[in-house]
Amino acid sequence: SERHDILIVGGGSAGIAVAASLLRRDAGLSITIIEPRDTHYYQPGWTMVGGGIFERSQTHRPMARVMPKGVQWIRERVARFAPEKDEVILEDGTRLAYGVLVVAAGIKLDWEQIDGLPGTLGKNGVTSNYTFETAPYSWELIESLKEGGALFTQPPMPIKCAGAPQKIMYMACDYWQDNKRLGGIDVAFHTSTPALFGVSAYVPALQSYVDRYGIDLHLESRLIAVDGESKRATFAEGDGEVTRDFAMLHVTPPQVAPDFIADSPLAADSGFIAVDQETLRHPHYGNVFALGDVCSAPNAKTAAAVRKQAPVAAWNILAMLNGADRHASYDGYGSCPLTVERGRIVLAEFGYGGALQPTFPNWLIDPTRPSRLAWHLKVSALPWIYWNGMLRGHEWLARPDIEPGAMEEPAALEAASP
Ligand code: FAD
């Protein structure tokens, strides 16, 4: 079988960012990315598409354009892993051998778990910002809704961007309030979680918006079935079930590790790729790394997390290849810009154990309160940082913590830094 020095599975946020990060450090590396799609998506933009702020065209670019120069792109799908032989097997049966494997295949949206949902998504008032196809339908529904029930749902954790299920709800309420319609619309949030947000520091600000908009909050309430034709949604609550009518339903789908990941020898019990949560290295197969939504580390699954993980993984891969025994470590950083109204965001930034990790000083952005500056950051700065920084291996605000005495930064990186 063909041999690849560094083989990356997935060309999403994590796969492209880690490839770019590696090449910044050593332009001579031979890197291959396996990615079946011809389009790369900026998923954090989908919340803004659903909220009527962005056009969908702002959230995608041709895959060929984001592939770092010098990377070999194999447009195929991985089917299986054989880590004891250092091989991956593609869907067409081709076996590829590797020196280092990096798994960055994302998370699976598991629509099938909800009875009746796959057949009605994208019509009958049923929408989701979680797909490129349906995000514009969210805005169509929000803009046209005059009265009736508007239901927003959140499945059990883990999900990517845990704030996204409620971001769209607040933006919708703000729009309805501005247009004097909120009084006629019954808004409810059904979340499977026991609290409004996993990190308690952000709950008071969010709760104040729930109160302001008059949202009917149902904690530990899980969507189990949708009847699109009759516009009814059924939820499991406590020991029983409740069915509610809706005019619009925004669904955040249950999310699990992709099947070929969960079924592989690399998976942890959770189904995600087992990694040491600081080094992002597999605990058993030392030449295997994983980052992004597919890895088992207990951080908030976000592109913001990937921004910090990519340089850590890159560093540790190079340390391994160079025989260095010191490593860079990832502190669990993730971020969720919570759009509480059009023009204001609560900028949640936190690491392992819910430790707050604000990027900005408190006087500039108070992380627990709605901020106008944070809104501009989300609308203008973050997409630019994504396309031009993170996907190109620039590590603005994301240089990794390296253990004291770790190997010197390779000269190639210093020369290339802005
Ligand atoms: P992805 O970017 O999803 O990429 C996975 C890639 O793997 C895909 O390109 C896929 O084609 C490929 N792949 C899958 N299977 C195979 C296979 N068998 N073989 C080869 N390749 C395969 N993050 C934030 O930081 N801030 C936000 O505000 C935010 N908001 C969000 C809002 C929404 C609605 C959504 C959906 C996400 C949001 N996120 C946000 C989360 C963010 O988009 C993800 O955490 C991030 O994209 C994870 O990157 P990834 O590379 O792990 O996965």
XYZ file of C-alpha atoms and ligand atoms in Angstrom:
471
model
C 0.000 0.000 0.000
C 0.973 3.630 -0.623
C 2.729 5.269 2.327
C 2.024 8.770 3.593
C 4.202 10.519 6.175
C 1.327 12.419 7.782
C -2.193 11.337 6.896
C -5.110 13.527 7.985
C -8.688 12.234 7.903
C -11.108 15.111 7.282
C -10.662 18.528 5.668
C -13.013 20.476 7.933
C -11.941 23.138 10.406
C -9.615 20.819 12.305
C -8.040 18.940 9.398
C -7.162 22.083 7.444
C -6.009 24.012 10.531
C -3.659 21.282 11.727
C -2.196 20.779 8.244
C -1.552 24.519 7.943
C -0.079 24.607 11.438
C 2.294 21.744 10.642
C 3.434 23.361 7.393
C 4.062 26.707 9.151
C 6.456 24.846 11.384
C 8.096 22.763 8.671
C 7.289 23.562 5.054
C 9.051 20.393 3.926
C 6.574 17.981 5.515
C 4.694 15.570 3.297
C 1.010 15.763 4.277
C -2.029 14.044 2.788
C -5.643 14.963 3.589
C -8.493 12.552 2.865
C -11.709 14.546 2.416
C -14.649 13.563 0.199
C -16.369 16.974 -0.040
C -15.566 19.637 -2.610
C -16.882 22.385 -0.311
C -15.528 23.620 3.013
C -18.102 25.123 5.376
C -17.785 27.845 8.005
C -20.468 26.383 10.248
C -20.374 29.124 12.928
C -21.858 31.380 10.243
C -25.014 29.272 9.974
C -26.436 30.790 13.162
C -26.158 34.167 11.463
C -27.760 32.813 8.276
C -30.716 31.518 10.288
C -30.891 34.860 12.092
C -31.057 36.808 8.837
C -27.655 38.488 9.325
C -25.420 36.579 6.859
C -26.073 35.304 3.364
C -25.422 31.598 2.987
C -22.722 32.392 0.420
C -20.586 33.836 3.232
C -20.308 30.408 4.848
C -18.597 28.246 2.248
C -15.577 28.108 -0.025
C -14.307 25.536 -2.498
C -12.289 22.870 -0.672
C -9.508 23.281 -3.217
C -9.067 26.882 -2.069
C -8.632 26.080 1.622
C -6.267 23.134 1.102
C -2.834 24.426 2.155
C -0.298 24.584 -0.665
C 1.765 21.448 -0.920
C -0.815 19.158 0.694
C -1.911 16.114 -1.279
C -5.732 15.886 -1.301
C -7.371 12.494 -1.754
C -11.049 12.991 -2.515
C -12.306 9.828 -0.885
C -14.016 8.637 2.254
C -12.262 6.595 4.944
C -14.136 3.404 5.838
C -11.911 1.721 8.434
C -8.773 2.001 10.528
C -6.113 -0.653 11.068
C -3.824 1.071 13.593
C -1.874 -2.090 14.400
C -0.669 -2.015 10.769
C -0.539 1.797 10.507
C -3.140 1.711 7.756
C -6.464 3.284 6.868
C -8.850 1.691 4.406
C -10.866 3.824 2.010
C -14.429 3.044 0.958
C -13.173 1.788 -2.406
C -10.937 -0.697 -0.577
C -7.632 1.141 -1.110
C -5.240 0.763 1.821
C -3.045 3.715 2.749
C -0.115 3.340 5.131
C 0.972 6.215 7.338
C 3.754 7.389 9.607
C 1.438 9.633 11.638
C -2.364 9.577 11.544
C -4.458 12.611 12.479
C -8.194 12.030 12.792
C -10.352 15.142 12.250
C -13.600 13.720 10.888
C -16.086 15.806 12.896
C -19.323 14.696 14.556
C -22.404 12.965 13.116
C -25.812 14.667 13.104
C -28.144 11.818 14.042
C -31.522 12.972 12.662
C -32.812 9.384 12.595
C -33.011 9.295 16.386
C -36.098 11.489 16.178
C -39.142 9.775 14.812
C -40.571 11.500 11.732
C -37.883 14.191 11.571
C -35.832 13.211 8.483
C -38.931 13.303 6.260
C -40.110 16.732 7.368
C -36.901 18.692 7.901
C -36.839 21.763 5.674
C -40.621 21.947 5.266
C -43.853 22.135 7.324
C -42.255 24.763 9.550
C -39.473 22.404 10.665
C -35.964 23.822 10.349
C -32.416 23.607 11.676
C -29.366 25.851 11.530
C -27.252 22.703 11.731
C -27.235 22.212 7.960
C -26.173 24.499 5.131
C -29.339 23.517 3.247
C -31.838 24.392 5.979
C -30.270 27.412 7.750
C -31.914 29.903 5.324
C -35.296 28.269 6.010
C -34.944 29.271 9.691
C -34.840 32.919 8.660
C -37.703 32.439 6.189
C -39.853 31.079 9.030
C -38.799 33.715 11.549
C -39.460 36.546 9.117
C -42.907 35.309 8.127
C -44.239 34.047 11.464
C -47.088 36.180 12.813
C -48.501 33.997 15.602
C -48.542 30.509 17.074
C -46.021 28.283 18.788
C -42.305 28.620 18.105
C -40.387 25.696 19.602
C -36.606 25.444 19.926
C -34.920 22.206 20.994
C -31.584 20.995 22.352
C -30.590 17.300 22.527
C -28.382 15.680 25.196
C -24.692 16.616 25.249
C -22.256 16.399 23.621
C -23.166 18.591 20.675
C -21.120 21.013 18.622
C -21.564 24.603 19.698
C -23.786 23.994 22.715
C -25.018 27.583 22.578
C -26.361 27.381 19.021
C -29.774 25.900 19.990
C -30.607 29.043 21.996
C -28.723 31.662 19.937
C -31.246 31.401 17.128
C -34.129 31.573 19.605
C -32.956 34.882 21.088
C -32.352 36.393 17.662
C -35.829 35.310 16.567
C -37.426 36.786 19.717
C -35.556 40.042 19.250
C -36.849 40.292 15.678
C -40.431 39.489 16.714
C -40.221 41.992 19.552
C -38.998 44.729 17.197
C -41.862 43.945 14.861
C -44.437 43.934 17.676
C -45.271 40.280 17.125
C -43.729 38.648 20.170
C -46.982 38.911 22.163
C -48.771 36.641 19.697
C -46.030 34.042 19.479
C -45.603 31.384 22.163
C -41.887 30.717 22.393
C -40.639 27.637 24.225
C -37.161 26.198 24.724
C -37.018 22.445 25.287
C -33.548 21.398 26.332
C -32.431 17.943 27.422
C -29.897 19.530 29.755
C -30.540 20.240 33.469
C -29.507 23.918 33.159
C -29.725 26.690 30.581
C -25.948 26.504 30.006
C -23.238 24.130 31.217
C -21.048 26.870 32.713
C -22.988 28.608 35.481
C -21.272 32.008 35.115
C -23.231 32.629 31.898
C -26.623 31.488 33.159
C -27.812 34.751 34.804
C -27.325 36.757 31.593
C -29.104 34.105 29.536
C -31.913 33.752 32.075
C -32.517 37.507 31.934
C -33.170 37.179 28.180
C -35.439 34.172 28.730
C -37.419 36.387 31.112
C -37.346 39.452 28.889
C -38.695 37.555 25.883
C -41.184 35.556 27.964
C -39.753 32.219 26.864
C -41.340 29.120 28.353
C -38.290 27.163 29.572
C -38.459 23.361 29.768
C -35.335 21.797 31.234
C -34.726 18.044 30.841
C -37.219 17.893 27.994
C -36.068 15.883 24.964
C -37.590 15.938 21.491
C -38.476 12.382 20.436
C -40.937 12.722 17.533
C -42.124 15.240 14.958
C -45.321 15.049 12.948
C -44.739 17.631 10.249
C -48.115 17.369 8.529
C -50.101 18.099 11.663
C -47.325 20.295 13.117
C -46.973 18.527 16.418
C -43.800 17.734 18.367
C -43.485 15.168 21.153
C -41.062 15.456 24.045
C -39.933 13.030 26.749
C -40.212 14.799 30.109
C -39.703 13.004 33.415
C -41.495 9.655 33.162
C -43.977 10.822 30.578
C -44.403 12.436 27.186
C -45.937 15.735 26.147
C -47.074 16.715 22.665
C -47.216 20.345 21.575
C -48.482 22.154 18.482
C -46.098 24.425 16.651
C -46.067 26.935 13.840
C -42.282 26.686 13.627
C -39.850 24.201 15.126
C -36.083 24.739 15.217
C -34.389 21.408 15.856
C -30.853 20.824 17.054
C -30.244 17.177 16.161
C -28.772 14.559 18.512
C -25.060 14.155 17.806
C -22.802 11.134 18.038
C -19.421 9.981 16.813
C -19.494 9.023 13.104
C -20.102 5.263 12.715
C -16.703 4.476 11.184
C -15.101 6.220 14.172
C -17.218 4.602 16.891
C -16.699 1.157 15.314
C -12.930 1.576 15.109
C -10.180 0.318 17.424
C -9.281 3.965 18.059
C -12.557 4.827 19.803
C -13.033 5.548 23.495
C -16.168 4.249 25.258
C -17.976 7.420 24.169
C -17.423 6.453 20.522
C -15.128 9.438 19.893
C -11.396 8.990 19.220
C -9.599 8.369 22.504
C -7.019 11.060 23.244
C -5.048 12.397 26.152
C -6.968 15.617 26.797
C -3.797 17.728 27.014
C -1.604 16.300 24.256
C -4.402 15.145 21.882
C -2.412 11.961 21.354
C -4.006 8.522 21.387
C -3.279 6.760 24.701
C -2.445 3.452 23.046
C -1.312 4.165 19.472
C 1.454 6.741 19.891
C 1.489 7.827 16.229
C -2.225 8.675 16.220
C -3.640 12.105 17.123
C -7.167 13.511 16.993
C -8.640 16.981 17.295
C -11.864 18.843 16.645
C -15.347 17.472 17.230
C -14.252 13.856 16.714
C -11.864 13.682 19.674
C -12.913 12.480 23.105
C -11.495 15.427 25.073
C -14.246 16.965 27.241
C -13.981 20.498 25.843
C -16.807 22.476 24.235
C -16.873 21.206 20.646
C -16.303 24.442 18.719
C -14.185 25.897 15.935
C -12.714 28.111 18.654
C -11.448 24.966 20.379
C -9.905 23.818 17.103
C -8.066 27.153 16.817
C -6.207 26.282 20.030
C -5.946 22.539 19.455
C -4.340 22.722 16.006
C -1.008 24.224 17.124
C -0.882 21.865 20.106
C -1.406 18.819 17.901
C 1.072 20.153 15.325
C 3.686 20.747 17.988
C 3.237 17.309 19.504
C 3.352 15.556 16.142
C 6.658 17.277 15.350
C 7.971 16.512 18.828
C 7.137 12.862 18.241
C 8.790 12.815 14.803
C 11.882 14.535 16.214
C 12.076 12.215 19.186
C 11.537 15.059 21.678
C 9.828 13.943 24.856
C 8.296 17.264 25.935
C 4.901 18.255 24.753
C 2.577 21.186 24.205
C -0.660 21.057 26.127
C -4.255 22.078 25.424
C -6.190 23.563 28.306
C -9.687 22.788 27.034
C -10.405 26.246 25.620
C -13.645 26.574 23.710
C -15.868 29.518 22.947
C -19.497 30.164 22.247
C -20.535 33.668 21.230
C -24.131 33.701 22.506
C -26.235 36.020 20.356
C -28.774 37.256 22.912
C -30.137 40.006 20.672
C -29.270 41.522 17.312
C -26.265 43.653 18.182
C -25.203 42.042 21.456
C -23.387 38.867 22.407
C -22.464 37.158 25.657
C -18.971 35.919 24.791
C -18.624 32.612 26.621
C -14.986 31.430 26.660
C -14.016 28.602 28.971
C -11.759 25.583 29.390
C -11.753 22.246 31.161
C -13.910 22.175 34.269
C -15.744 25.348 33.217
C -12.783 27.628 34.048
C -13.416 31.036 32.442
C -10.726 31.885 29.883
C -11.549 35.354 28.542
C -9.372 36.553 25.654
C -10.100 40.214 26.342
C -9.677 42.267 29.523
C -12.842 42.741 31.517
C -13.116 46.465 30.757
C -13.252 45.713 27.038
C -15.621 42.734 27.122
C -17.187 41.575 30.388
C -17.593 37.863 29.617
C -20.731 37.414 31.689
C -22.667 40.340 30.188
C -24.042 41.152 26.742
C -21.503 43.134 24.718
C -21.751 45.173 21.509
C -18.072 44.744 20.798
C -18.456 40.959 20.988
C -21.215 41.200 18.361
C -18.852 43.006 15.982
C -16.226 40.401 16.731
C -18.620 37.627 15.699
C -19.963 39.383 12.602
C -16.753 40.870 11.234
C -13.586 39.641 12.893
C -14.139 35.951 13.570
C -14.973 34.864 10.001
C -11.885 36.721 8.775
C -9.715 35.148 11.475
C -11.092 31.743 10.494
C -10.364 31.948 6.771
C -7.134 33.957 6.918
C -5.656 32.986 10.267
C -6.735 29.603 11.518
C -6.950 27.826 8.157
C -3.565 29.251 7.138
C -1.633 28.288 10.218
C -1.344 31.777 11.740
C -1.592 31.306 15.456
C -2.911 34.670 16.576
C -4.105 34.309 20.167
C -3.550 30.581 19.914
C 0.133 29.907 20.597
C 0.291 26.706 22.636
C 1.588 26.343 26.170
C 4.787 24.403 25.872
C 6.255 22.550 28.785
C 9.255 24.399 30.245
C 12.422 23.474 28.429
C 10.597 22.081 25.432
C 12.278 22.037 22.056
C 12.889 25.338 20.330
C 10.318 26.601 17.852
C 11.599 25.567 14.425
C 13.136 28.495 12.539
C 10.615 28.103 9.715
C 7.828 29.291 12.002
C 9.686 32.380 13.225
C 10.417 33.419 9.643
C 6.807 32.975 8.578
C 5.183 34.778 11.509
C 3.437 38.061 10.672
P -15.990 19.627 10.614
O -15.610 21.042 10.353
O -17.429 19.286 10.639
O -15.219 18.743 9.530
C -15.250 17.339 9.484
C -14.794 16.910 8.100
O -14.567 15.494 8.076
C -15.839 17.207 7.026
O -15.285 18.011 6.002
C -16.248 15.829 6.527
O -16.557 15.802 5.151
C -15.007 14.999 6.835
N -15.306 13.588 6.947
C -16.376 13.016 7.558
N -16.349 11.692 7.402
C -15.235 11.390 6.681
C -14.670 10.172 6.202
N -15.277 8.998 6.401
N -13.512 10.238 5.501
C -12.906 11.431 5.287
N -13.404 12.613 5.715
C -14.561 12.593 6.406
N -17.962 26.907 16.637
C -17.485 28.071 17.170
O -16.318 28.143 17.501
N -18.276 29.162 17.336
C -19.577 29.165 16.952
O -20.261 30.168 17.092
C -20.110 27.975 16.363
N -21.392 27.935 15.958
C -21.871 26.821 15.316
C -23.160 26.839 14.845
C -23.679 25.751 14.154
C -25.085 25.807 13.648
C -22.853 24.611 13.928
C -23.381 23.445 13.158
C -21.563 24.590 14.420
C -21.053 25.682 15.121
N -19.756 25.692 15.650
C -19.254 26.844 16.225
C -18.966 24.444 15.727
C -17.883 24.288 14.667
O -18.407 24.484 13.384
C -17.270 22.889 14.778
O -16.891 22.654 16.117
C -16.047 22.747 13.891
O -16.414 22.863 12.545
C -15.343 21.410 14.147
O -14.378 21.151 13.177
P -14.063 19.645 12.723
O -12.981 19.761 11.709
O -13.869 18.800 13.909
O -15.401 19.152 12.026
